[in-house]
CSV table of C-alpha atoms in Angstrom, one decimal:
chain,number,residue,atom,x,y,z
Y,1,UNK,CA,77.1,95.4,10.7
Y,2,UNK,CA,74.2,97.1,8.8
Y,3,UNK,CA,71.9,99.2,10.9
Y,4,UNK,CA,69.0,97.1,9.7
Y,5,UNK,CA,70.5,93.9,11.2
Y,6,UNK,CA,70.4,92.6,14.7
Y,7,UNK,CA,72.2,89.8,16.6
Y,8,UNK,CA,70.1,87.6,18.8
Y,9,UNK,CA,69.9,84.0,20.1
Y,10,UNK,CA,68.6,81.3,17.8
Y,11,UNK,CA,65.0,80.3,17.9
Y,12,UNK,CA,63.4,77.1,16.6
Y,13,UNK,CA,61.7,78.9,13.7
Y,14,UNK,CA,65.1,80.1,12.5
Y,15,UNK,CA,66.1,76.5,11.3
Y,16,UNK,CA,65.1,76.9,7.7
Y,17,UNK,CA,66.9,80.2,7.4
Y,18,UNK,CA,70.1,78.9,8.9
Y,19,UNK,CA,70.1,75.9,6.6
Y,20,UNK,CA,69.4,78.1,3.6
Y,21,UNK,CA,72.5,80.2,4.6
Y,22,UNK,CA,74.6,77.0,4.8
Y,23,UNK,CA,73.3,75.8,1.5
Y,24,UNK,CA,74.2,79.0,-0.2
Y,25,UNK,CA,77.8,79.2,1.2
Y,26,UNK,CA,78.8,75.6,1.8
Y,27,UNK,CA,76.6,73.6,-0.6
Y,28,UNK,CA,73.5,71.5,-0.3
Y,29,UNK,CA,75.4,68.5,1.0
Y,30,UNK,CA,76.7,70.4,4.0
Y,31,UNK,CA,73.2,71.8,4.7
Y,32,UNK,CA,71.7,68.4,4.7
Y,33,UNK,CA,74.3,67.1,7.1
Y,34,UNK,CA,73.8,70.1,9.3
Y,35,UNK,CA,70.1,69.3,9.6
Y,36,UNK,CA,70.8,65.7,10.4
Y,37,UNK,CA,73.4,66.6,13.1
Y,38,UNK,CA,71.5,69.5,14.8
Y,39,UNK,CA,70.0,67.6,17.8
Y,40,UNK,CA,73.2,65.5,18.3
Y,41,UNK,CA,75.5,68.5,18.1
Y,42,UNK,CA,73.7,70.9,20.3
Y,43,UNK,CA,71.6,68.8,22.6
Y,44,UNK,CA,73.3,65.4,22.7
Y,45,UNK,CA,74.6,63.9,26.0
Y,46,UNK,CA,78.4,64.2,26.2
Y,47,UNK,CA,79.0,64.2,29.9
Y,48,UNK,CA,78.5,68.0,30.3
Y,49,UNK,CA,76.0,69.2,32.9
Y,50,UNK,CA,76.5,73.0,33.6
Y,51,UNK,CA,77.2,74.4,30.1
Y,52,UNK,CA,74.6,74.6,27.4
Y,53,UNK,CA,74.9,75.3,23.7
Y,54,UNK,CA,74.9,78.9,22.6
Y,55,UNK,CA,73.6,79.6,19.1
Y,56,UNK,CA,73.4,83.1,17.6
Y,57,UNK,CA,71.9,84.4,14.3
Y,58,UNK,CA,72.1,87.7,12.5
Y,59,UNK,CA,68.7,88.8,11.2
Y,60,UNK,CA,68.1,91.6,8.6
Y,61,UNK,CA,64.7,92.4,7.1
Y,62,UNK,CA,63.2,89.2,8.4
Y,63,UNK,CA,65.9,87.0,6.9
Y,64,UNK,CA,68.8,85.1,8.5
Y,65,UNK,CA,72.0,86.6,7.2
Y,66,UNK,CA,74.5,85.3,9.7
Y,67,UNK,CA,75.1,82.5,12.2
Y,68,UNK,CA,77.5,81.3,14.8
Y,69,UNK,CA,76.9,78.1,16.8
Y,70,UNK,CA,78.8,76.9,19.9
Y,71,UNK,CA,78.4,73.6,21.7
Y,72,UNK,CA,79.7,72.5,25.1
Y,73,UNK,CA,82.8,70.3,25.6
Y,74,UNK,CA,84.4,68.9,28.8
Y,75,UNK,CA,87.9,70.3,29.3
Y,76,UNK,CA,90.3,69.0,31.9
Y,77,UNK,CA,93.3,71.1,33.1
Y,78,UNK,CA,95.2,69.3,35.7
Y,79,UNK,CA,92.8,68.0,38.3
Y,80,UNK,CA,90.0,70.5,37.3
Y,81,UNK,CA,87.2,69.7,34.9
Y,82,UNK,CA,85.8,72.8,33.1
Y,83,UNK,CA,82.9,72.9,30.6
Y,84,UNK,CA,83.8,75.2,27.7
Y,85,UNK,CA,82.1,76.2,24.4
Y,86,UNK,CA,83.4,75.2,21.0
Y,87,UNK,CA,82.4,77.4,18.1
Y,88,UNK,CA,81.5,76.1,14.6
Y,89,UNK,CA,80.0,77.2,11.4
Y,90,UNK,CA,80.6,80.9,11.4
Y,91,UNK,CA,79.0,82.4,8.3
Y,92,UNK,CA,77.8,86.0,7.6
Y,93,UNK,CA,76.6,87.6,4.4
Y,94,UNK,CA,79.3,90.1,3.1
Y,95,UNK,CA,77.1,93.2,3.4
Y,96,UNK,CA,76.9,92.6,7.1
Y,97,UNK,CA,80.7,92.3,7.5
Y,98,UNK,CA,80.8,93.8,11.0
Y,99,UNK,CA,78.4,91.2,12.5
Y,100,UNK,CA,81.2,88.7,13.2
Y,101,UNK,CA,82.7,91.1,15.8
Y,102,UNK,CA,79.4,91.2,17.7
Y,103,UNK,CA,78.9,87.4,17.4
Y,104,UNK,CA,82.4,86.7,18.8
Y,105,UNK,CA,82.1,89.3,21.5
Y,106,UNK,CA,78.8,87.7,22.7
Y,107,UNK,CA,80.4,84.3,22.6
Y,108,UNK,CA,83.3,85.3,24.7
Y,109,UNK,CA,81.0,87.0,27.2
Y,110,UNK,CA,78.9,83.8,27.4
Y,111,UNK,CA,81.7,81.5,28.7
Y,112,UNK,CA,85.1,82.0,30.3
Y,113,UNK,CA,86.9,79.7,27.9
Y,114,UNK,CA,86.3,79.2,24.2
Y,115,UNK,CA,88.0,76.2,22.6
Y,116,UNK,CA,87.7,75.6,18.9
Y,117,UNK,CA,89.5,73.8,16.0
Y,118,UNK,CA,89.6,74.9,12.4
Y,119,UNK,CA,89.4,78.5,11.4
Y,120,UNK,CA,89.5,80.5,8.2
Y,121,UNK,CA,92.1,83.3,7.7
Y,122,UNK,CA,89.4,85.9,8.4
Y,123,UNK,CA,88.2,84.1,11.6
Y,124,UNK,CA,91.8,83.7,12.8
Y,125,UNK,CA,92.2,87.5,12.7
Y,126,UNK,CA,88.9,88.0,14.6
Y,127,UNK,CA,89.7,85.5,17.3
Y,128,UNK,CA,93.3,86.6,17.7
Y,129,UNK,CA,92.1,90.2,18.0
Y,130,UNK,CA,90.1,88.9,21.0
Y,131,UNK,CA,93.1,87.3,22.6
Y,132,UNK,CA,93.0,83.8,21.1
Y,133,UNK,CA,96.2,81.7,21.1
Y,134,UNK,CA,96.8,78.5,19.1
Y,135,UNK,CA,98.4,75.1,19.7
Y,136,UNK,CA,101.6,74.8,17.5
Y,137,UNK,CA,101.2,71.0,17.1
Y,138,UNK,CA,97.8,71.5,15.5
Y,139,UNK,CA,99.5,73.1,12.5
Y,140,UNK,CA,101.6,70.0,11.9
Y,141,UNK,CA,100.1,67.2,10.0
Y,142,UNK,CA,101.5,63.7,9.6
Y,143,UNK,CA,100.5,62.2,6.3
Y,144,UNK,CA,100.9,58.7,4.8
Y,145,UNK,CA,100.2,59.0,1.0
Y,146,UNK,CA,98.7,55.9,-0.6
Y,147,UNK,CA,97.4,57.2,-3.9
Y,148,UNK,CA,96.2,60.4,-5.6
Y,149,UNK,CA,93.1,59.2,-7.4
Y,150,UNK,CA,90.8,61.6,-5.4
Y,151,UNK,CA,93.0,64.6,-6.1
Y,152,UNK,CA,93.1,63.7,-9.8
Y,153,UNK,CA,89.3,63.3,-9.8
Y,154,UNK,CA,88.8,66.7,-8.3
Y,155,UNK,CA,91.3,68.2,-10.8
Y,156,UNK,CA,89.5,66.7,-13.8
Y,157,UNK,CA,86.1,67.9,-12.6
Y,158,UNK,CA,87.6,71.4,-12.1
Y,159,UNK,CA,89.2,71.6,-15.5
Y,160,UNK,CA,86.4,70.2,-17.6
Y,161,UNK,CA,83.6,72.5,-18.8
Y,162,UNK,CA,80.2,71.9,-17.1
Y,163,UNK,CA,78.8,70.1,-20.1
Y,164,UNK,CA,81.6,67.6,-20.1
Y,165,UNK,CA,82.1,67.3,-16.3
Y,166,UNK,CA,80.6,63.8,-16.4
Y,167,UNK,CA,83.8,62.6,-18.1
Y,168,UNK,CA,85.7,63.4,-14.9
Y,169,UNK,CA,84.6,60.2,-13.0
Y,170,UNK,CA,86.5,58.0,-10.7
Y,171,UNK,CA,87.4,55.5,-13.5
Y,172,UNK,CA,89.1,58.1,-15.7
Y,173,UNK,CA,90.7,59.5,-12.6
Y,174,UNK,CA,92.1,56.1,-11.7
Y,175,UNK,CA,93.6,55.8,-15.2
Y,176,UNK,CA,95.0,59.4,-15.2
Y,177,UNK,CA,96.4,59.4,-11.7
Y,178,UNK,CA,99.6,57.3,-12.4
Y,179,UNK,CA,100.5,59.5,-15.4
Y,180,UNK,CA,100.1,62.7,-13.3
Y,181,UNK,CA,102.0,61.1,-10.4
Y,182,UNK,CA,105.0,60.6,-12.6
Y,183,UNK,CA,104.8,64.0,-14.3
Y,184,UNK,CA,104.4,65.9,-11.0
Y,185,UNK,CA,106.6,63.7,-8.9
Y,186,UNK,CA,103.8,62.8,-6.5
Y,187,UNK,CA,104.9,60.2,-4.0
Y,188,UNK,CA,102.9,57.3,-2.6
Y,189,UNK,CA,103.7,54.5,-0.3
Y,190,UNK,CA,102.5,50.9,0.1
Y,191,UNK,CA,100.6,49.9,3.2
Y,192,UNK,CA,102.7,48.3,5.9
Y,193,UNK,CA,102.9,44.6,5.9
Y,194,UNK,CA,102.1,43.4,9.4
Y,195,UNK,CA,101.1,40.2,11.1
Y,196,UNK,CA,97.9,40.6,13.0
Y,197,UNK,CA,99.0,38.9,16.3
Y,198,UNK,CA,97.5,41.4,18.7
Y,199,UNK,CA,94.0,40.9,20.2
Y,200,UNK,CA,92.2,43.7,18.3
Y,201,UNK,CA,88.5,44.1,18.6
Y,202,UNK,CA,85.9,46.5,17.2
Y,203,UNK,CA,84.3,48.7,19.9
Y,204,UNK,CA,80.6,49.1,19.4
Y,205,UNK,CA,80.1,51.2,22.6
Y,206,UNK,CA,82.5,52.6,25.2
Y,207,UNK,CA,81.9,51.6,28.8
Y,208,UNK,CA,83.5,50.9,32.2
Y,209,UNK,CA,86.6,49.2,30.9
Y,210,UNK,CA,87.3,52.1,28.6
Y,211,UNK,CA,86.8,54.6,31.5
Y,212,UNK,CA,89.5,52.7,33.5
Y,213,UNK,CA,91.9,52.9,30.6
Y,214,UNK,CA,91.2,56.6,30.2
Y,215,UNK,CA,91.8,57.4,33.9
Y,216,UNK,CA,95.2,55.8,33.6
Y,217,UNK,CA,96.2,57.1,30.2
Y,218,UNK,CA,95.2,60.7,30.8
Y,219,UNK,CA,97.8,61.0,33.6
Y,220,UNK,CA,100.4,61.3,30.8
Y,221,UNK,CA,99.2,64.8,29.9
Y,222,UNK,CA,97.9,67.7,32.0
Y,223,UNK,CA,95.4,69.1,29.4
Y,224,UNK,CA,92.9,67.5,27.1
Y,225,UNK,CA,89.2,67.1,26.7
Y,226,UNK,CA,87.8,64.7,29.3
Y,227,UNK,CA,87.3,61.8,26.9
Y,228,UNK,CA,85.4,59.5,29.2
Y,229,UNK,CA,82.9,57.0,27.8
Y,230,UNK,CA,80.0,59.5,27.8
Y,231,UNK,CA,82.1,61.8,25.6
Y,232,UNK,CA,83.4,59.1,23.3
Y,233,UNK,CA,80.0,57.6,22.7
Y,234,UNK,CA,78.6,61.0,21.9
Y,235,UNK,CA,81.4,62.0,19.6
Y,236,UNK,CA,82.2,58.8,17.8
Y,237,UNK,CA,79.3,56.3,18.2
Y,238,UNK,CA,76.2,58.5,18.2
Y,239,UNK,CA,77.1,61.0,15.5
Y,240,UNK,CA,74.3,60.6,12.9
Y,241,UNK,CA,76.4,61.6,9.8
Y,242,UNK,CA,79.8,60.0,10.3
Y,243,UNK,CA,80.8,56.4,10.7
Y,244,UNK,CA,83.9,55.8,12.9
Y,245,UNK,CA,86.2,52.9,13.1
Y,246,UNK,CA,86.7,52.2,16.9
Y,247,UNK,CA,89.3,49.6,17.8
Y,248,UNK,CA,90.4,48.3,21.1
Y,249,UNK,CA,93.7,46.4,21.8
Y,250,UNK,CA,93.5,43.8,24.6
Y,251,UNK,CA,96.4,42.4,26.7
Y,252,UNK,CA,97.0,38.8,27.6
Y,253,UNK,CA,94.7,39.1,30.6
Y,254,UNK,CA,91.9,40.4,28.4
Y,255,UNK,CA,92.1,43.9,29.7
Y,256,UNK,CA,91.7,46.9,27.4
Y,257,UNK,CA,95.2,48.3,26.8
Y,258,UNK,CA,94.6,50.8,24.0
Y,259,UNK,CA,92.0,52.5,21.8
Y,260,UNK,CA,92.2,53.9,18.3
Y,261,UNK,CA,89.5,55.8,16.5
Y,262,UNK,CA,89.5,56.7,12.8
Y,263,UNK,CA,87.2,58.0,10.1
Y,264,UNK,CA,87.1,59.0,6.5
Y,265,UNK,CA,87.1,62.7,5.6
Y,266,UNK,CA,85.4,63.7,2.3
Y,267,UNK,CA,86.8,66.3,0.0
Y,268,UNK,CA,84.6,68.4,-2.3
Y,269,UNK,CA,84.9,69.1,-6.0
Y,270,UNK,CA,84.3,72.4,-7.8
Y,271,UNK,CA,80.5,71.9,-7.5
Y,272,UNK,CA,80.9,71.3,-3.7
Y,273,UNK,CA,79.9,67.7,-4.0
Y,274,UNK,CA,81.9,64.9,-2.2
Y,275,UNK,CA,84.8,63.8,-4.3
Y,276,UNK,CA,87.6,61.6,-2.9
Y,277,UNK,CA,88.3,60.7,0.7
Y,278,UNK,CA,91.3,60.6,3.1
Y,279,UNK,CA,91.5,58.6,6.3
Y,280,UNK,CA,91.9,60.4,9.6
Y,281,UNK,CA,93.2,58.9,12.8
Y,282,UNK,CA,91.4,60.9,15.5
Y,283,UNK,CA,92.2,59.1,18.7
Y,284,UNK,CA,95.1,57.1,20.1
Y,285,UNK,CA,94.8,56.3,23.8
Y,286,UNK,CA,97.0,54.0,25.7
Y,287,UNK,CA,98.8,53.9,29.1
Y,288,UNK,CA,102.2,54.0,27.2
Y,289,UNK,CA,102.1,56.1,24.1
Y,290,UNK,CA,105.7,54.9,23.2
Y,291,UNK,CA,104.7,51.2,23.6
Y,292,UNK,CA,103.9,48.5,21.0
Y,293,UNK,CA,100.1,48.8,21.6
Y,294,UNK,CA,99.8,52.1,19.9
Y,295,UNK,CA,101.8,51.0,16.9
Y,296,UNK,CA,99.7,47.8,16.6
Y,297,UNK,CA,96.6,49.9,16.6
Y,298,UNK,CA,97.9,52.4,14.0
Y,299,UNK,CA,99.0,49.7,11.6
Y,300,UNK,CA,95.7,47.9,11.8
Y,301,UNK,CA,93.8,51.2,11.3
Y,302,UNK,CA,95.9,51.9,8.3
Y,303,UNK,CA,95.2,48.5,6.8
Y,304,UNK,CA,91.4,48.9,7.2
Y,305,UNK,CA,91.4,52.5,5.9
Y,306,UNK,CA,93.5,51.4,2.9
Y,307,UNK,CA,90.9,48.7,2.1
Y,308,UNK,CA,88.3,51.5,2.1
Y,309,UNK,CA,90.1,53.2,-0.8
Y,310,UNK,CA,91.3,56.4,0.9
Y,311,UNK,CA,94.0,58.4,-0.8
Y,312,UNK,CA,96.0,59.2,2.3
Y,313,UNK,CA,96.0,58.5,6.0
Y,314,UNK,CA,96.6,61.5,8.3
Y,315,UNK,CA,97.0,62.4,11.9
Y,316,UNK,CA,97.1,65.8,13.6
Y,317,UNK,CA,97.7,67.0,17.1
Y,318,UNK,CA,98.1,64.2,19.7
Y,319,UNK,CA,101.0,64.2,22.1
Y,320,UNK,CA,104.7,64.3,21.4
Y,321,UNK,CA,105.5,60.5,21.8
Y,322,UNK,CA,102.9,59.7,19.1
Y,323,UNK,CA,104.7,62.0,16.6
Y,324,UNK,CA,107.9,60.0,17.0
Y,325,UNK,CA,106.0,56.7,16.4
Y,326,UNK,CA,104.3,58.1,13.3
Y,327,UNK,CA,107.6,59.2,11.8
Y,328,UNK,CA,109.1,55.7,12.5
Y,329,UNK,CA,106.2,54.1,10.6
Y,330,UNK,CA,106.7,56.4,7.6
Y,331,UNK,CA,104.3,59.2,8.0
Y,332,UNK,CA,105.5,62.5,6.5
Y,333,UNK,CA,105.5,65.7,8.5
Y,334,UNK,CA,103.6,68.5,6.7
Y,335,UNK,CA,102.2,71.9,7.5
Y,336,UNK,CA,98.5,72.3,8.0
Y,337,UNK,CA,96.5,75.5,8.2
Y,338,UNK,CA,92.9,74.4,8.3
Y,339,UNK,CA,92.8,72.5,11.6
Y,340,UNK,CA,94.4,74.9,14.0
Y,341,UNK,CA,93.3,74.4,17.6
Y,342,UNK,CA,92.7,77.7,19.4
Y,343,UNK,CA,91.5,79.0,22.8
Y,344,UNK,CA,90.4,82.4,24.0
Y,345,UNK,CA,88.7,83.6,27.1
Y,346,UNK,CA,88.8,85.6,30.3
Y,347,UNK,CA,89.4,82.9,32.9
Y,348,UNK,CA,92.0,84.5,35.2
Y,349,UNK,CA,93.0,81.3,36.8
Y,350,UNK,CA,93.6,79.5,33.5
Y,351,UNK,CA,94.9,81.9,30.8
Y,352,UNK,CA,95.1,80.0,27.5
Y,353,UNK,CA,98.7,80.9,26.9
Y,354,UNK,CA,99.6,79.0,30.1
Y,355,UNK,CA,97.9,75.7,29.3
Y,356,UNK,CA,97.6,75.5,25.5
Y,357,UNK,CA,101.1,74.0,25.1
Y,358,UNK,CA,102.4,71.1,23.0
Y,359,UNK,CA,104.4,69.6,25.9
Y,360,UNK,CA,101.3,69.1,28.2
Y,361,UNK,CA,98.4,68.8,25.8
Y,362,UNK,CA,96.6,66.0,24.1
Y,363,UNK,CA,94.3,67.3,21.4
Y,364,UNK,CA,93.3,65.7,18.1
Y,365,UNK,CA,91.7,66.4,14.8
Y,366,UNK,CA,88.4,65.0,16.2
Y,367,UNK,CA,88.0,67.5,19.0
Y,368,UNK,CA,86.3,70.2,17.0
Y,369,UNK,CA,83.7,70.1,14.2
Y,370,UNK,CA,85.7,70.9,11.1
Y,371,UNK,CA,85.9,67.3,9.8
Y,372,UNK,CA,82.2,67.1,9.2
Y,373,UNK,CA,80.9,70.7,9.0
Y,374,UNK,CA,82.3,74.0,7.8
Y,375,UNK,CA,84.9,75.3,10.2
Y,376,UNK,CA,84.8,78.7,12.0
């Protein structure tokens, strides 16, 4: 870190400087979404009471040259409920390259457990240096490829000179995609044909019936975020910059038997503008993860996302029984390096290496902030 720079907590008057930093490094689109999400992300009600957000900036010569935010999340380990901090949006100007060490040191000192998802190679080294461990399942991604129009669109815009980039539009991409699919051996699959016999309903807000389901379903795994109705409404209903598909499956007695949540994830082109979307399944909650309810929810979510024109439908993390079901449906197991779930801290009673394990955890791609903002 330069001698002329200091690390301090964020103040309200730093807002414009932070957004300018995001605009410079992640594009205007990301900065605009950051501004829209700020109150929701750092001050929104999510069922946490004793853990507040912690936002740091790096200041040099009166300008904001670095930033690291962290927001509270409710973590359950066995019968205990802990409130932890989740980092997001680490960015520092290159000439202040030592500042991230100070930012992360302060963050680890602030809370006994840090839980995040999505990190760059550089951030991975920094957090691992400070004792972070990762969840192996978060580096495995299940993908159901439908088409490759978005990837072709991004490639056209990347190859064309700036003066002709307008030719790389979604119509030319739709025409070129089948040709490139054959040339490159890119596979795609049709959507599953299914008869909609289950009682599936859109959830506009999570409430008591969902809390009852969560209390029963969460007994299947020892570790997860405490995804009660307060958390689910904050994360998926109240987010101002993302629209989520929330579905409930009801049994013959009219009781809620399962919940699925999905969203669309936008890719960016060479100019950092949105270009093509994938579908992402971010929650699958049921009392029996091996049962028919989960499969009914997944096939319906796939059908709805397919009608939205996504290129692929993906799922990451979850719990082992769900992996088997996804493979049976036809999802392909792939490697993923951009959504790693990691934990670090100095909680003697709960060392991360003891509880961040595939066999006892339920974590998903929706638990961090990387789907909607730059990752750590």
